[in-house]
PDB file of C-alpha atoms in Angstrom:
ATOM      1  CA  UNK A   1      10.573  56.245  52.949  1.00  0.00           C
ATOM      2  CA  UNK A   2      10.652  52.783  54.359  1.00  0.00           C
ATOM      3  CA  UNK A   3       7.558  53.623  55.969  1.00  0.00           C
ATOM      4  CA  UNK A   4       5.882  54.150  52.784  1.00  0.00           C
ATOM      5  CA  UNK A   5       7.343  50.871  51.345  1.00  0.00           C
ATOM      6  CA  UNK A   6       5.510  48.575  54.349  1.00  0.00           C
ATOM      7  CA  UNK A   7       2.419  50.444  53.398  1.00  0.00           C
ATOM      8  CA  UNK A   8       2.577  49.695  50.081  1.00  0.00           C
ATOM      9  CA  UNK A   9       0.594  46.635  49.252  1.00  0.00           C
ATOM     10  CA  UNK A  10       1.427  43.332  46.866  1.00  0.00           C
ATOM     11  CA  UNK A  11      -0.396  42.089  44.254  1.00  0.00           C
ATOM     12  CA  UNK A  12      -2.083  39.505  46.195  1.00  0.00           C
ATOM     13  CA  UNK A  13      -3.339  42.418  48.862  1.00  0.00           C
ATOM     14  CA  UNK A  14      -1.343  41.677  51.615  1.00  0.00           C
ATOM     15  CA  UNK A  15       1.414  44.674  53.324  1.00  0.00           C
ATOM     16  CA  UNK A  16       4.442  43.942  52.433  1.00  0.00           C
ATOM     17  CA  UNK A  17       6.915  43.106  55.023  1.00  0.00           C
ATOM     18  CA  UNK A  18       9.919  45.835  55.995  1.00  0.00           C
ATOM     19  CA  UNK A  19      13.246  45.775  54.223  1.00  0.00           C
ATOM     20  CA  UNK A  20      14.874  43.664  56.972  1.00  0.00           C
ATOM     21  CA  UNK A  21      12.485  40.872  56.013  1.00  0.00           C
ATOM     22  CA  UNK A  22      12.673  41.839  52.483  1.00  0.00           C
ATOM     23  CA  UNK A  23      16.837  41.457  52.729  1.00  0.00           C
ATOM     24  CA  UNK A  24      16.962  37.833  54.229  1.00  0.00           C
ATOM     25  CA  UNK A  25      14.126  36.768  51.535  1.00  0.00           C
ATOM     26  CA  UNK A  26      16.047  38.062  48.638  1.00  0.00           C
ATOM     27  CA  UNK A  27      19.505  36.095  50.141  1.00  0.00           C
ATOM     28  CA  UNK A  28      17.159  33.021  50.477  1.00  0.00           C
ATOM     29  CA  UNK A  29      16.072  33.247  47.037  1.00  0.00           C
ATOM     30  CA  UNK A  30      19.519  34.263  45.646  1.00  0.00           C
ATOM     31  CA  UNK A  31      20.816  30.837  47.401  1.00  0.00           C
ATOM     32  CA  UNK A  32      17.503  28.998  45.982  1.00  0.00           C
ATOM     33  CA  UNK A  33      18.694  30.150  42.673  1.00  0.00           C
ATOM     34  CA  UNK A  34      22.524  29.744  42.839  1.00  0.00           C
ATOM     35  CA  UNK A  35      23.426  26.998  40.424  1.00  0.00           C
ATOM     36  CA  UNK A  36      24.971  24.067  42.746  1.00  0.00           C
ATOM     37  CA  UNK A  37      26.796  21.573  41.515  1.00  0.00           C
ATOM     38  CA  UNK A  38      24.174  18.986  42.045  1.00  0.00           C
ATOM     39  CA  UNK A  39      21.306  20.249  40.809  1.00  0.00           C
ATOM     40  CA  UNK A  40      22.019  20.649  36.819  1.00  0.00           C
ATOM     41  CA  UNK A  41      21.430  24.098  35.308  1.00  0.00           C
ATOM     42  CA  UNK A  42      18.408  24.204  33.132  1.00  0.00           C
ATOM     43  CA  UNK A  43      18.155  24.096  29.671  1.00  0.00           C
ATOM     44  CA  UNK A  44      17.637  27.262  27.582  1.00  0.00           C
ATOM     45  CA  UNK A  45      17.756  27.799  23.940  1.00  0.00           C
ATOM     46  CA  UNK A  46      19.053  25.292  21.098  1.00  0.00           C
ATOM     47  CA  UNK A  47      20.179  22.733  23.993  1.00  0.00           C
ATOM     48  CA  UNK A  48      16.596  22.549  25.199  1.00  0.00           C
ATOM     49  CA  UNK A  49      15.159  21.912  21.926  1.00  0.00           C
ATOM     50  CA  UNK A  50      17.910  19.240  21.055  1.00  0.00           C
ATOM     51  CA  UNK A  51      16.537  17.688  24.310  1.00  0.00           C
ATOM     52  CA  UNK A  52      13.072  17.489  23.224  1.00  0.00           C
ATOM     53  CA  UNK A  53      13.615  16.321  20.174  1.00  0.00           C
ATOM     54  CA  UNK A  54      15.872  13.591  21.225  1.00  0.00           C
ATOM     55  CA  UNK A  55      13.376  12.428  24.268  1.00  0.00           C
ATOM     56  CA  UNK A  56      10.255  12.388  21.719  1.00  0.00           C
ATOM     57  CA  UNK A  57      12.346   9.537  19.494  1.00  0.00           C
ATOM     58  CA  UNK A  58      13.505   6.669  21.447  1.00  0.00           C
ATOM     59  CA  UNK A  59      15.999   4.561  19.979  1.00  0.00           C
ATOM     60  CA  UNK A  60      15.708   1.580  17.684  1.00  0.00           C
ATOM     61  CA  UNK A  61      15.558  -1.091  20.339  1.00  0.00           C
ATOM     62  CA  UNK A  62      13.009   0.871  22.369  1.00  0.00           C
ATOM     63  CA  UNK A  63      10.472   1.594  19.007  1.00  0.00           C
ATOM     64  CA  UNK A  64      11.408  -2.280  18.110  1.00  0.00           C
ATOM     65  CA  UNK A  65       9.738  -2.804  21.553  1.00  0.00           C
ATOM     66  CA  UNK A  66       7.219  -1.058  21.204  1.00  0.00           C
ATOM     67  CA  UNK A  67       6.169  -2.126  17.456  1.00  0.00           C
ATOM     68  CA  UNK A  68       6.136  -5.684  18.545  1.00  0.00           C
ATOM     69  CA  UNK A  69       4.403  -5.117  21.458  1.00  0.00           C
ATOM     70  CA  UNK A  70       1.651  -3.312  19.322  1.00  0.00           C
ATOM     71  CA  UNK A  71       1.728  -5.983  16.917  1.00  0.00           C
ATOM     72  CA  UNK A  72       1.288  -8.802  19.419  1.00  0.00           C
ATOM     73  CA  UNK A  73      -2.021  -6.983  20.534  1.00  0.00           C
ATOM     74  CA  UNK A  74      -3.276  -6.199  17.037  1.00  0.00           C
ATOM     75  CA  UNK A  75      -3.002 -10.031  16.177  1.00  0.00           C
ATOM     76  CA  UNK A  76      -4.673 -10.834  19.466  1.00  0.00           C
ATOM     77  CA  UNK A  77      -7.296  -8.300  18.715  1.00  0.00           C
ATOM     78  CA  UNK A  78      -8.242  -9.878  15.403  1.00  0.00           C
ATOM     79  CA  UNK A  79      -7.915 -13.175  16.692  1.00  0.00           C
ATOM     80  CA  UNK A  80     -10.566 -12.743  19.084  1.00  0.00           C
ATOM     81  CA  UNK A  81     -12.579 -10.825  16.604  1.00  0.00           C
ATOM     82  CA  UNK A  82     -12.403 -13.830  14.286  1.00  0.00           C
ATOM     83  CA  UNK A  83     -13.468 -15.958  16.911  1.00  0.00           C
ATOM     84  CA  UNK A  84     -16.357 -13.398  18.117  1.00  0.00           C
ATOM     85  CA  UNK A  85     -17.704 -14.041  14.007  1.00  0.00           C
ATOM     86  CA  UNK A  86     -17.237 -17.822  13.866  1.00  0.00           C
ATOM     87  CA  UNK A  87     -19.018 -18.248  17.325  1.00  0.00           C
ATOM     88  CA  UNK A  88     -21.682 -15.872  15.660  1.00  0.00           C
ATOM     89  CA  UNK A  89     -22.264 -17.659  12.878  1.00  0.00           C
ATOM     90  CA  UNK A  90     -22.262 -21.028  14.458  1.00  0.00           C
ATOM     91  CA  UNK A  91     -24.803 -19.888  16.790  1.00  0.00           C
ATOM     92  CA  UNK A  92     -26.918 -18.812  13.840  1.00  0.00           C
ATOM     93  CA  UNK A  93     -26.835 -22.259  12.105  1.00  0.00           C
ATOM     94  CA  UNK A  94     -25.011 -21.054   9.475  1.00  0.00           C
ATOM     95  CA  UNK A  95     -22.053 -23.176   7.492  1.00  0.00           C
ATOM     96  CA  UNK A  96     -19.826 -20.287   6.059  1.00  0.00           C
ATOM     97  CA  UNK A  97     -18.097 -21.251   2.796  1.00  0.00           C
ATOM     98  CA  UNK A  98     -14.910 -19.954   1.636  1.00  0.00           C
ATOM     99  CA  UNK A  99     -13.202 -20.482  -1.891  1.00  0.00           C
ATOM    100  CA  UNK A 100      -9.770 -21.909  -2.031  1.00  0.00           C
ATOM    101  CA  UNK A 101      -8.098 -19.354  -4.903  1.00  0.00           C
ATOM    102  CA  UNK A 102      -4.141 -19.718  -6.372  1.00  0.00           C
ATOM    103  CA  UNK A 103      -2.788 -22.580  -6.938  1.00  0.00           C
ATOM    104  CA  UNK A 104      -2.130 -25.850  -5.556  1.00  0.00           C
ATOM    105  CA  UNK A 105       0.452 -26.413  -2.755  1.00  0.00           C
ATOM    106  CA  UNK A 106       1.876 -29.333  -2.156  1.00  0.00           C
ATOM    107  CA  UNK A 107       4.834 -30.628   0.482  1.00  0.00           C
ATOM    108  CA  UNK A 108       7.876 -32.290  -1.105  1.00  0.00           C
ATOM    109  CA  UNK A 109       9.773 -34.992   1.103  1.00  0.00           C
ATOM    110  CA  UNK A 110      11.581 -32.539   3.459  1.00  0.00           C
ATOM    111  CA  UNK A 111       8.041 -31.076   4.479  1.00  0.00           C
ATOM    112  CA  UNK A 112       9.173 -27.706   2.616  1.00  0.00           C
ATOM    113  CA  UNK A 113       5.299 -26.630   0.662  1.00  0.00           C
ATOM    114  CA  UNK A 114       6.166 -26.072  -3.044  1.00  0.00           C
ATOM    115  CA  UNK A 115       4.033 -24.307  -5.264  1.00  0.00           C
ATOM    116  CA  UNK A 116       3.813 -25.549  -8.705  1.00  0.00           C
ATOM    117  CA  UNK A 117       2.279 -24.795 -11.946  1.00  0.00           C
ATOM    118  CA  UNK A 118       1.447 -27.059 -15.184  1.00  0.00           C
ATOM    119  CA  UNK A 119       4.221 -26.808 -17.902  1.00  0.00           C
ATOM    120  CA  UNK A 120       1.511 -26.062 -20.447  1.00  0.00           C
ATOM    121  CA  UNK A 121      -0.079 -23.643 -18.635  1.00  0.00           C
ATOM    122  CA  UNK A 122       3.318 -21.344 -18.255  1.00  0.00           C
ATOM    123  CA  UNK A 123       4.036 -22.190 -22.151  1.00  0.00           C
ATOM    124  CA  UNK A 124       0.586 -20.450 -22.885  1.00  0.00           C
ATOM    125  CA  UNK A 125       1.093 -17.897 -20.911  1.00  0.00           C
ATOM    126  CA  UNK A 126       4.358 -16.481 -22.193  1.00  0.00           C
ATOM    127  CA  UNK A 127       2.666 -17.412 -25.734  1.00  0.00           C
ATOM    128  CA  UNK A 128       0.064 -14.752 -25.083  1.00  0.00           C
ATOM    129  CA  UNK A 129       2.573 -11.851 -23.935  1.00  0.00           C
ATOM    130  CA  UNK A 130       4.869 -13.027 -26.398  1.00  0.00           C
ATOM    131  CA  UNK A 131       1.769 -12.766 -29.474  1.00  0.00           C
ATOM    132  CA  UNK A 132       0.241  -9.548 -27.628  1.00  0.00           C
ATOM    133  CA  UNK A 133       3.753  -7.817 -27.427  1.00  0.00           C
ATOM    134  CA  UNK A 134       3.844  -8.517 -31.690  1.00  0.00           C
ATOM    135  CA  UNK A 135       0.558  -7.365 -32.035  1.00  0.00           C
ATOM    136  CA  UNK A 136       0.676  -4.088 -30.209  1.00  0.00           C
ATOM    137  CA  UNK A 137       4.575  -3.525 -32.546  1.00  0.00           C
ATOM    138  CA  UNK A 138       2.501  -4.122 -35.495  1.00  0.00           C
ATOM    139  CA  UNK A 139      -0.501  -1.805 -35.288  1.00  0.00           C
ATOM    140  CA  UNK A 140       0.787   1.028 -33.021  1.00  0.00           C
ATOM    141  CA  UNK A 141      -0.890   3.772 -34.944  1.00  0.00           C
ATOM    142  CA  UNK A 142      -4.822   3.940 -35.588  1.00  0.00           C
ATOM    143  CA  UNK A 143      -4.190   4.262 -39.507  1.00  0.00           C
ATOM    144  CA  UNK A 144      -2.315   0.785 -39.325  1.00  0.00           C
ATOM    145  CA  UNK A 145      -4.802  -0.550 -37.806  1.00  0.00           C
ATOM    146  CA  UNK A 146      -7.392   0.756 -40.502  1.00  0.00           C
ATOM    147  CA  UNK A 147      -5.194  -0.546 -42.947  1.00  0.00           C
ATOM    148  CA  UNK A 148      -4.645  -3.946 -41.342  1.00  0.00           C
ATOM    149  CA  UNK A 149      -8.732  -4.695 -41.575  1.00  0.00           C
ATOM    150  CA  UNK A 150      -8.904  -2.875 -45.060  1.00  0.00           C
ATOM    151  CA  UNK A 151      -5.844  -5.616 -46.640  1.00  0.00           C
ATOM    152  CA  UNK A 152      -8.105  -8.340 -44.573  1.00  0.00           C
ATOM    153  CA  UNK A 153     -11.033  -7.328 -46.376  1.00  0.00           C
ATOM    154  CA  UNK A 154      -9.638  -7.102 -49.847  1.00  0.00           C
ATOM    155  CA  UNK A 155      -8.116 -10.547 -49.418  1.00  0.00           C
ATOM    156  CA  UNK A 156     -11.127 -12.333 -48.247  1.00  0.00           C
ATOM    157  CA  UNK A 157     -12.773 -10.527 -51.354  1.00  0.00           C
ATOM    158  CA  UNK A 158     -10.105 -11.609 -53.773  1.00  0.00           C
ATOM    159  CA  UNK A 159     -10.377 -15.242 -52.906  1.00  0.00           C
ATOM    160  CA  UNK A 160     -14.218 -14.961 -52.776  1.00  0.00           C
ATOM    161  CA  UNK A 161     -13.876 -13.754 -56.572  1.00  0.00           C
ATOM    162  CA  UNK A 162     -11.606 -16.972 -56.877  1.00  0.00           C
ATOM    163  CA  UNK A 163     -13.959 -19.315 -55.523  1.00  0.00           C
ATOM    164  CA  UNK A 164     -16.711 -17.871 -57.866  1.00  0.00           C
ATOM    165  CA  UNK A 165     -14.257 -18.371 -60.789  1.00  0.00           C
ATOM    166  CA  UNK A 166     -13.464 -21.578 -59.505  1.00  0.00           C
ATOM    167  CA  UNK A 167     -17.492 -23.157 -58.916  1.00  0.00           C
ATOM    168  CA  UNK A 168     -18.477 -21.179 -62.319  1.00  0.00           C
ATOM    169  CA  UNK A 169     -15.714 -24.060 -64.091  1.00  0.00           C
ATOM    170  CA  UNK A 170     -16.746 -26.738 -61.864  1.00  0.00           C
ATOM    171  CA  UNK A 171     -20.224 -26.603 -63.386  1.00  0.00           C
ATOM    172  CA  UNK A 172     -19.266 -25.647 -66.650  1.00  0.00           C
ATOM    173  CA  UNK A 173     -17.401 -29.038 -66.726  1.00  0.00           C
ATOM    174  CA  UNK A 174     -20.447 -30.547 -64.253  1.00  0.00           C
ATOM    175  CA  UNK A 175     -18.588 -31.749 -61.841  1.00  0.00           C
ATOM    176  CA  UNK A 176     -19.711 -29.396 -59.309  1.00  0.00           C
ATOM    177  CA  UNK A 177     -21.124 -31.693 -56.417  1.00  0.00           C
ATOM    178  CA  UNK A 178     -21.678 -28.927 -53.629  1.00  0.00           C
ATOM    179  CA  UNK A 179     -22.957 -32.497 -50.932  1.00  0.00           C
TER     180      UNK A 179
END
């Protein structure tokens, strides 16, 4: 029989060896496999997934490092790309022109910039929330809304009738001087 085993071939195509070579090999691997107490034993199962996970997500300081470090080379980036447009627009002769919007800034004596805004122009301002908010309580519904113009139109009607009334005695006693 262990004549038939040398003959035998392995996968690669190559005899394999006797079983006194085939002995010392498997001891060699055995003792290549034996845990020792240097080399740590590998990770199987839930342990080697709670070791992935942790070594994908560094710790605060490390992704603090890291954002900065990507946000120091973003602002270089556009920095440079700012400077790439200006220098290509000065070369074309052309005087860009940018509007100042917001408001006024100004420094106050400690060098602090303060932002300021006219009184009358914040007194308007909460006048026209403060009317819009009494408007929208008042005509909520579409119907009050109808009715609102409909009493608008029978007043303006009623005091046109006055005014008639009124002109119609005015020339009956002529003293009706319309200029």
């Amino acid at each position: 029989m262990v004549a038939m085993k040398s003959r035998l071939k392995s996968p690669h195509g190559a005899a394999k060896p006797d079983a006194a070579t085939n002995a010392t090999d498997a001891a060699t691997q055995l003792s290549e496999r034996a845990p020792d107490s240097t080399t740590p034993e590998p990770l199987q199962g839930m342990k080697k997934w709670i070791a992935n996970y942790k070594a994908k997500r560094p710790g605060v300081e490390v992704l603090q490092r890291q954002i900065d470090q990507w946000m120091a080379d973003y602002d270089a980036r556009e920095l440079e790309a700012k400077r790439d447009r200006e220098t290509a627009e000065a070369e074309d002769g052309w005087t860009v022109v940018v509007a100042k919007t917001g408001r006024k800034k100004t420094t106050d004596e400690t060098g602090l910039s303060v932002g300021a805004v006219a009184l009358e122009a914040a007194e308007d301002r909460g006048n026209k929330k403060r009317k819009k908010k009494a408007d929208a309580a008042l005509d909520f519904y579409r119907f009050q809304r109808h009715e609102a113009r409909r009493n608008e139109v029978l007043e303006l009607q009623e005091r046109f009738q006055e005014d008639k009334k009124r002109i119609a005695a005015l020339k009956a006693a002529r003293k009706f001087r319309p200029f």
